[in-house]
Amino acid sequence: MTTTVLIKNGVVIDTEPEPVVLGHADVRIEGGAIAEVGLGLPDVPGAEVIDATGRIVLPGFVDTHRHTWQAAIRAAAPDVDFPGYLRRVVGELAPRHRAEDVYAGNLGGALECLDAGITTLLDWSHIQLTPGHTDAAIQALRESGIRAVFGYCHGGEPGGLESETRRVRGLLPDGLVTMALAALGPEIAGEERALAEWRLARELDLPVTCHLGHNPESAGLAFLEANGLLDTPTTFVHALHYTDGEFKRIAGSGGSVSLAPVDEMNLGIGYPAAGRARAAGVPTGLGADTVVCSPGDMFSLMRTIHLLERGRPDGAGLGFTTRDALRMATIEGAQVLGMDEVIGSLRPGKQADLVLLRTDRLGMAAAHDPIGAVVLNADTSCVDTVLVAGRVVKRDGQLLHHDLSAVLASLQESADAVVRP
């Protein structure tokens, strides 16, 4: 098997410490990791060569919060508010899911990510109706070929939280699919459940991802501080209603923030606080959250956060740039997931999770600033080639390694079974 890959003649964008256009350059990959980036790298006998002429080469996108299982109920609730989402999706549609529906949704959703250049995904999975549902979700992530953090949210009997979380921890020791504890937390499930979640995460050495700060009365941060739980790495999802001082406390604890700007505005949750969180020093990433009422691609998310920040009253967000948006979608998203030493930039030694974007499109042609073009002009049709750990999973605009007609048929079967009983 070829272990050396040479990507030649692309316009290369790196993202660490800040996004920068390196210009025309080559990328050499050895054993799944980035070995060298430079102009005119020498040929390597037996290497796989990818001609990136007319392509932009950059790190793969990182989605820090997505309910991947919902791929088969896309656009099922496009115009509801948050209470309507809870009634329709969580109350009605989720309980109808069989294990095979979870598998279909997770596989289709993960492949959707790869197709759009998202190479790493935090799958916030709250569809654990039985252990079979959990196993189906994990199997689909593994088979997809994506790099994923499986955010396990126990949804069965309360007494099974510890035993099932331990079981899942044993299934995911390392590899492309790893684990986080997706906590319901004090704002959804109450303090007793939250204490058990954080203490279990600490014991099992798992990071926590939790919906915290998504309403003005949120007291989750104070609860975590009062109980000495902030030493466990925690991602605050939808952290919209914190003060600047509270964001500084989150930063001081080593915490991070995940924002889903389309979903947060569409559901009426609140105005994304990307600028304030980042100004306080909090690593802040982007997530699609749910395709029942939001798009599933990173281009839409980058454009939305760029627009919302720059559109703040009195010009307060005009310092936010396309480079900030790209950073949130790559290296900063990796930092949110605790993976910034592994992915998110082109630093030699990191895993070769890369995306090649076509520029021979009318909407991308003659772009003077490649970073601006990626954020403001590109879309999923530009995603030509995608690599995860040096393995090509999409080439010439086509996903590899899967029978897409079968994947689509499974999604439709699940949609018919779940949405139209």
PDB file of N, CA and C in Angstrom, residues 75-134:
ATOM      1  N   ALA A  75     -34.837  18.789   7.239  1.00  0.00           N
ATOM      2  CA  ALA A  75     -35.904  19.747   6.925  1.00  0.00           C
ATOM      3  C   ALA A  75     -37.263  19.309   7.458  1.00  0.00           C
ATOM      4  N   ALA A  76     -37.264  18.506   8.507  1.00  0.00           N
ATOM      5  CA  ALA A  76     -38.532  18.075   9.104  1.00  0.00           C
ATOM      6  C   ALA A  76     -39.174  19.172   9.936  1.00  0.00           C
ATOM      7  N   ALA A  77     -38.385  20.175  10.324  1.00  0.00           N
ATOM      8  CA  ALA A  77     -38.926  21.265  11.135  1.00  0.00           C
ATOM      9  C   ALA A  77     -38.208  22.561  10.768  1.00  0.00           C
ATOM     10  N   PRO A  78     -38.350  23.026   9.522  1.00  0.00           N
ATOM     11  CA  PRO A  78     -37.523  24.138   9.053  1.00  0.00           C
ATOM     12  C   PRO A  78     -37.872  25.494   9.648  1.00  0.00           C
ATOM     13  N   ASP A  79     -39.078  25.661  10.152  1.00  0.00           N
ATOM     14  CA  ASP A  79     -39.516  26.991  10.574  1.00  0.00           C
ATOM     15  C   ASP A  79     -40.041  27.034  12.007  1.00  0.00           C
ATOM     16  N   VAL A  80     -39.587  26.096  12.849  1.00  0.00           N
ATOM     17  CA  VAL A  80     -40.078  26.085  14.228  1.00  0.00           C
ATOM     18  C   VAL A  80     -39.133  26.862  15.135  1.00  0.00           C
ATOM     19  N   ASP A  81     -39.649  27.206  16.320  1.00  0.00           N
ATOM     20  CA  ASP A  81     -38.778  27.769  17.346  1.00  0.00           C
ATOM     21  C   ASP A  81     -38.233  26.621  18.201  1.00  0.00           C
ATOM     22  N   PHE A  82     -37.455  26.948  19.239  1.00  0.00           N
ATOM     23  CA  PHE A  82     -36.823  25.900  20.022  1.00  0.00           C
ATOM     24  C   PHE A  82     -37.842  24.991  20.720  1.00  0.00           C
ATOM     25  N   PRO A  83     -38.891  25.540  21.367  1.00  0.00           N
ATOM     26  CA  PRO A  83     -39.895  24.632  21.944  1.00  0.00           C
ATOM     27  C   PRO A  83     -40.543  23.737  20.892  1.00  0.00           C
ATOM     28  N   GLY A  84     -40.752  24.281  19.685  1.00  0.00           N
ATOM     29  CA  GLY A  84     -41.307  23.465  18.614  1.00  0.00           C
ATOM     30  C   GLY A  84     -40.368  22.358  18.186  1.00  0.00           C
ATOM     31  N   TYR A  85     -39.075  22.645  18.176  1.00  0.00           N
ATOM     32  CA  TYR A  85     -38.078  21.619  17.873  1.00  0.00           C
ATOM     33  C   TYR A  85     -38.133  20.498  18.915  1.00  0.00           C
ATOM     34  N   LEU A  86     -38.201  20.874  20.176  1.00  0.00           N
ATOM     35  CA  LEU A  86     -38.252  19.861  21.229  1.00  0.00           C
ATOM     36  C   LEU A  86     -39.495  18.982  21.087  1.00  0.00           C
ATOM     37  N   ARG A  87     -40.627  19.599  20.759  1.00  0.00           N
ATOM     38  CA  ARG A  87     -41.861  18.820  20.615  1.00  0.00           C
ATOM     39  C   ARG A  87     -41.777  17.882  19.404  1.00  0.00           C
ATOM     40  N   ARG A  88     -41.388  18.437  18.257  1.00  0.00           N
ATOM     41  CA  ARG A  88     -41.432  17.674  17.023  1.00  0.00           C
ATOM     42  C   ARG A  88     -40.303  16.636  16.927  1.00  0.00           C
ATOM     43  N   VAL A  89     -39.069  17.077  17.172  1.00  0.00           N
ATOM     44  CA  VAL A  89     -37.920  16.207  16.930  1.00  0.00           C
ATOM     45  C   VAL A  89     -37.639  15.305  18.130  1.00  0.00           C
ATOM     46  N   VAL A  90     -37.500  15.914  19.310  1.00  0.00           N
ATOM     47  CA  VAL A  90     -37.151  15.130  20.493  1.00  0.00           C
ATOM     48  C   VAL A  90     -38.354  14.337  21.006  1.00  0.00           C
ATOM     49  N   GLY A  91     -39.535  14.978  20.979  1.00  0.00           N
ATOM     50  CA  GLY A  91     -40.709  14.320  21.536  1.00  0.00           C
ATOM     51  C   GLY A  91     -41.380  13.323  20.613  1.00  0.00           C
ATOM     52  N   GLU A  92     -41.421  13.622  19.300  1.00  0.00           N
ATOM     53  CA  GLU A  92     -42.165  12.777  18.362  1.00  0.00           C
ATOM     54  C   GLU A  92     -41.277  11.880  17.501  1.00  0.00           C
ATOM     55  N   LEU A  93     -40.269  12.462  16.868  1.00  0.00           N
ATOM     56  CA  LEU A  93     -39.505  11.715  15.868  1.00  0.00           C
ATOM     57  C   LEU A  93     -38.417  10.834  16.478  1.00  0.00           C
ATOM     58  N   ALA A  94     -37.730  11.329  17.493  1.00  0.00           N
ATOM     59  CA  ALA A  94     -36.635  10.540  18.076  1.00  0.00           C
ATOM     60  C   ALA A  94     -37.112   9.181  18.592  1.00  0.00           C
ATOM     61  N   PRO A  95     -38.211   9.090  19.342  1.00  0.00           N
ATOM     62  CA  PRO A  95     -38.617   7.779  19.878  1.00  0.00           C
ATOM     63  C   PRO A  95     -38.997   6.766  18.802  1.00  0.00           C
ATOM     64  N   ARG A  96     -39.239   7.209  17.582  1.00  0.00           N
ATOM     65  CA  ARG A  96     -39.608   6.290  16.511  1.00  0.00           C
ATOM     66  C   ARG A  96     -38.389   5.633  15.867  1.00  0.00           C
ATOM     67  N   HIS A  97     -37.193   6.098  16.202  1.00  0.00           N
ATOM     68  CA  HIS A  97     -35.990   5.591  15.553  1.00  0.00           C
ATOM     69  C   HIS A  97     -35.630   4.181  16.037  1.00  0.00           C
ATOM     70  N   ARG A  98     -35.519   3.273  15.083  1.00  0.00           N
ATOM     71  CA  ARG A  98     -34.959   1.954  15.344  1.00  0.00           C
ATOM     72  C   ARG A  98     -33.434   2.047  15.259  1.00  0.00           C
ATOM     73  N   ALA A  99     -32.747   1.005  15.697  1.00  0.00           N
ATOM     74  CA  ALA A  99     -31.290   1.011  15.595  1.00  0.00           C
ATOM     75  C   ALA A  99     -30.846   1.169  14.146  1.00  0.00           C
ATOM     76  N   GLU A 100     -31.554   0.538  13.210  1.00  0.00           N
ATOM     77  CA  GLU A 100     -31.173   0.652  11.807  1.00  0.00           C
ATOM     78  C   GLU A 100     -31.371   2.065  11.268  1.00  0.00           C
ATOM     79  N   ASP A 101     -32.299   2.819  11.846  1.00  0.00           N
ATOM     80  CA  ASP A 101     -32.481   4.208  11.443  1.00  0.00           C
ATOM     81  C   ASP A 101     -31.318   5.073  11.934  1.00  0.00           C
ATOM     82  N   VAL A 102     -30.851   4.777  13.139  1.00  0.00           N
ATOM     83  CA  VAL A 102     -29.689   5.506  13.664  1.00  0.00           C
ATOM     84  C   VAL A 102     -28.463   5.223  12.802  1.00  0.00           C
ATOM     85  N   TYR A 103     -28.286   3.958  12.424  1.00  0.00           N
ATOM     86  CA  TYR A 103     -27.160   3.611  11.552  1.00  0.00           C
ATOM     87  C   TYR A 103     -27.252   4.375  10.232  1.00  0.00           C
ATOM     88  N   ALA A 104     -28.419   4.370   9.618  1.00  0.00           N
ATOM     89  CA  ALA A 104     -28.591   5.060   8.332  1.00  0.00           C
ATOM     90  C   ALA A 104     -28.332   6.554   8.470  1.00  0.00           C
ATOM     91  N   GLY A 105     -28.859   7.154   9.540  1.00  0.00           N
ATOM     92  CA  GLY A 105     -28.664   8.585   9.737  1.00  0.00           C
ATOM     93  C   GLY A 105     -27.215   8.938  10.007  1.00  0.00           C
ATOM     94  N   ASN A 106     -26.552   8.150  10.856  1.00  0.00           N
ATOM     95  CA  ASN A 106     -25.165   8.457  11.172  1.00  0.00           C
ATOM     96  C   ASN A 106     -24.241   8.243   9.974  1.00  0.00           C
ATOM     97  N   LEU A 107     -24.471   7.175   9.213  1.00  0.00           N
ATOM     98  CA  LEU A 107     -23.641   6.947   8.037  1.00  0.00           C
ATOM     99  C   LEU A 107     -23.890   8.029   6.991  1.00  0.00           C
ATOM    100  N   GLY A 108     -25.147   8.302   6.707  1.00  0.00           N
ATOM    101  CA  GLY A 108     -25.453   9.344   5.731  1.00  0.00           C
ATOM    102  C   GLY A 108     -24.983  10.707   6.180  1.00  0.00           C
ATOM    103  N   GLY A 109     -25.143  11.013   7.468  1.00  0.00           N
ATOM    104  CA  GLY A 109     -24.713  12.311   7.978  1.00  0.00           C
ATOM    105  C   GLY A 109     -23.210  12.473   7.964  1.00  0.00           C
ATOM    106  N   ALA A 110     -22.471  11.408   8.311  1.00  0.00           N
ATOM    107  CA  ALA A 110     -21.018  11.481   8.291  1.00  0.00           C
ATOM    108  C   ALA A 110     -20.499  11.613   6.865  1.00  0.00           C
ATOM    109  N   LEU A 111     -21.100  10.887   5.928  1.00  0.00           N
ATOM    110  CA  LEU A 111     -20.691  11.015   4.530  1.00  0.00           C
ATOM    111  C   LEU A 111     -21.045  12.388   3.973  1.00  0.00           C
ATOM    112  N   GLU A 112     -22.157  12.950   4.419  1.00  0.00           N
ATOM    113  CA  GLU A 112     -22.490  14.324   4.042  1.00  0.00           C
ATOM    114  C   GLU A 112     -21.384  15.278   4.463  1.00  0.00           C
ATOM    115  N   CYS A 113     -20.857  15.065   5.667  1.00  0.00           N
ATOM    116  CA  CYS A 113     -19.758  15.902   6.147  1.00  0.00           C
ATOM    117  C   CYS A 113     -18.536  15.757   5.247  1.00  0.00           C
ATOM    118  N   LEU A 114     -18.116  14.526   4.983  1.00  0.00           N
ATOM    119  CA  LEU A 114     -16.948  14.306   4.137  1.00  0.00           C
ATOM    120  C   LEU A 114     -17.150  14.907   2.758  1.00  0.00           C
ATOM    121  N   ASP A 115     -18.318  14.753   2.210  1.00  0.00           N
ATOM    122  CA  ASP A 115     -18.618  15.285   0.886  1.00  0.00           C
ATOM    123  C   ASP A 115     -18.455  16.803   0.855  1.00  0.00           C
ATOM    124  N   ALA A 116     -18.680  17.449   1.994  1.00  0.00           N
ATOM    125  CA  ALA A 116     -18.597  18.907   2.090  1.00  0.00           C
ATOM    126  C   ALA A 116     -17.264  19.395   2.651  1.00  0.00           C
ATOM    127  N   GLY A 117     -16.297  18.494   2.839  1.00  0.00           N
ATOM    128  CA  GLY A 117     -14.981  18.911   3.309  1.00  0.00           C
ATOM    129  C   GLY A 117     -14.819  18.943   4.806  1.00  0.00           C
ATOM    130  N   ILE A 118     -15.806  18.464   5.553  1.00  0.00           N
ATOM    131  CA  ILE A 118     -15.694  18.344   7.007  1.00  0.00           C
ATOM    132  C   ILE A 118     -15.035  17.005   7.295  1.00  0.00           C
ATOM    133  N   THR A 119     -13.824  17.052   7.813  1.00  0.00           N
ATOM    134  CA  THR A 119     -13.066  15.818   8.036  1.00  0.00           C
ATOM    135  C   THR A 119     -13.116  15.344   9.482  1.00  0.00           C
ATOM    136  N   THR A 120     -13.522  16.230  10.396  1.00  0.00           N
ATOM    137  CA  THR A 120     -13.654  15.863  11.812  1.00  0.00           C
ATOM    138  C   THR A 120     -15.005  16.339  12.325  1.00  0.00           C
ATOM    139  N   LEU A 121     -15.621  15.501  13.142  1.00  0.00           N
ATOM    140  CA  LEU A 121     -16.997  15.728  13.583  1.00  0.00           C
ATOM    141  C   LEU A 121     -17.139  15.376  15.050  1.00  0.00           C
ATOM    142  N   LEU A 122     -17.777  16.262  15.819  1.00  0.00           N
ATOM    143  CA  LEU A 122     -18.237  15.904  17.157  1.00  0.00           C
ATOM    144  C   LEU A 122     -19.699  15.492  17.014  1.00  0.00           C
ATOM    145  N   ASP A 123     -19.944  14.201  17.132  1.00  0.00           N
ATOM    146  CA  ASP A 123     -21.296  13.666  16.997  1.00  0.00           C
ATOM    147  C   ASP A 123     -21.962  13.665  18.364  1.00  0.00           C
ATOM    148  N   TRP A 124     -22.803  14.686  18.617  1.00  0.00           N
ATOM    149  CA  TRP A 124     -23.504  14.814  19.899  1.00  0.00           C
ATOM    150  C   TRP A 124     -24.733  13.916  19.814  1.00  0.00           C
ATOM    151  N   SER A 125     -24.590  12.695  20.314  1.00  0.00           N
ATOM    152  CA  SER A 125     -25.552  11.634  20.023  1.00  0.00           C
ATOM    153  C   SER A 125     -26.499  11.411  21.195  1.00  0.00           C
ATOM    154  N   HIS A 126     -27.699  11.948  21.084  1.00  0.00           N
ATOM    155  CA  HIS A 126     -28.708  11.784  22.133  1.00  0.00           C
ATOM    156  C   HIS A 126     -29.875  10.936  21.624  1.00  0.00           C
ATOM    157  N   ILE A 127     -29.514   9.807  21.005  1.00  0.00           N
ATOM    158  CA  ILE A 127     -30.504   8.881  20.483  1.00  0.00           C
ATOM    159  C   ILE A 127     -30.225   7.475  21.035  1.00  0.00           C
ATOM    160  N   GLN A 128     -29.722   7.437  22.267  1.00  0.00           N
ATOM    161  CA  GLN A 128     -29.331   6.148  22.868  1.00  0.00           C
ATOM    162  C   GLN A 128     -30.528   5.496  23.552  1.00  0.00           C
ATOM    163  N   LEU A 129     -31.499   5.099  22.743  1.00  0.00           N
ATOM    164  CA  LEU A 129     -32.700   4.480  23.300  1.00  0.00           C
ATOM    165  C   LEU A 129     -32.419   3.100  23.857  1.00  0.00           C
ATOM    166  N   THR A 130     -31.475   2.393  23.240  1.00  0.00           N
ATOM    167  CA  THR A 130     -31.033   1.079  23.716  1.00  0.00           C
ATOM    168  C   THR A 130     -29.543   0.958  23.405  1.00  0.00           C
ATOM    169  N   PRO A 131     -28.850  -0.019  23.998  1.00  0.00           N
ATOM    170  CA  PRO A 131     -27.455  -0.255  23.600  1.00  0.00           C
ATOM    171  C   PRO A 131     -27.305  -0.542  22.111  1.00  0.00           C
ATOM    172  N   GLY A 132     -28.324  -1.134  21.506  1.00  0.00           N
ATOM    173  CA  GLY A 132     -28.276  -1.388  20.071  1.00  0.00           C
ATOM    174  C   GLY A 132     -28.240  -0.111  19.261  1.00  0.00           C
ATOM    175  N   HIS A 133     -28.971   0.912  19.695  1.00  0.00           N
ATOM    176  CA  HIS A 133     -28.914   2.215  19.027  1.00  0.00           C
ATOM    177  C   HIS A 133     -27.504   2.794  19.115  1.00  0.00           C
ATOM    178  N   THR A 134     -26.900   2.686  20.294  1.00  0.00           N
ATOM    179  CA  THR A 134     -25.543   3.200  20.487  1.00  0.00           C
ATOM    180  C   THR A 134     -24.553   2.499  19.578  1.00  0.00           C
TER     181      THR A 134
END
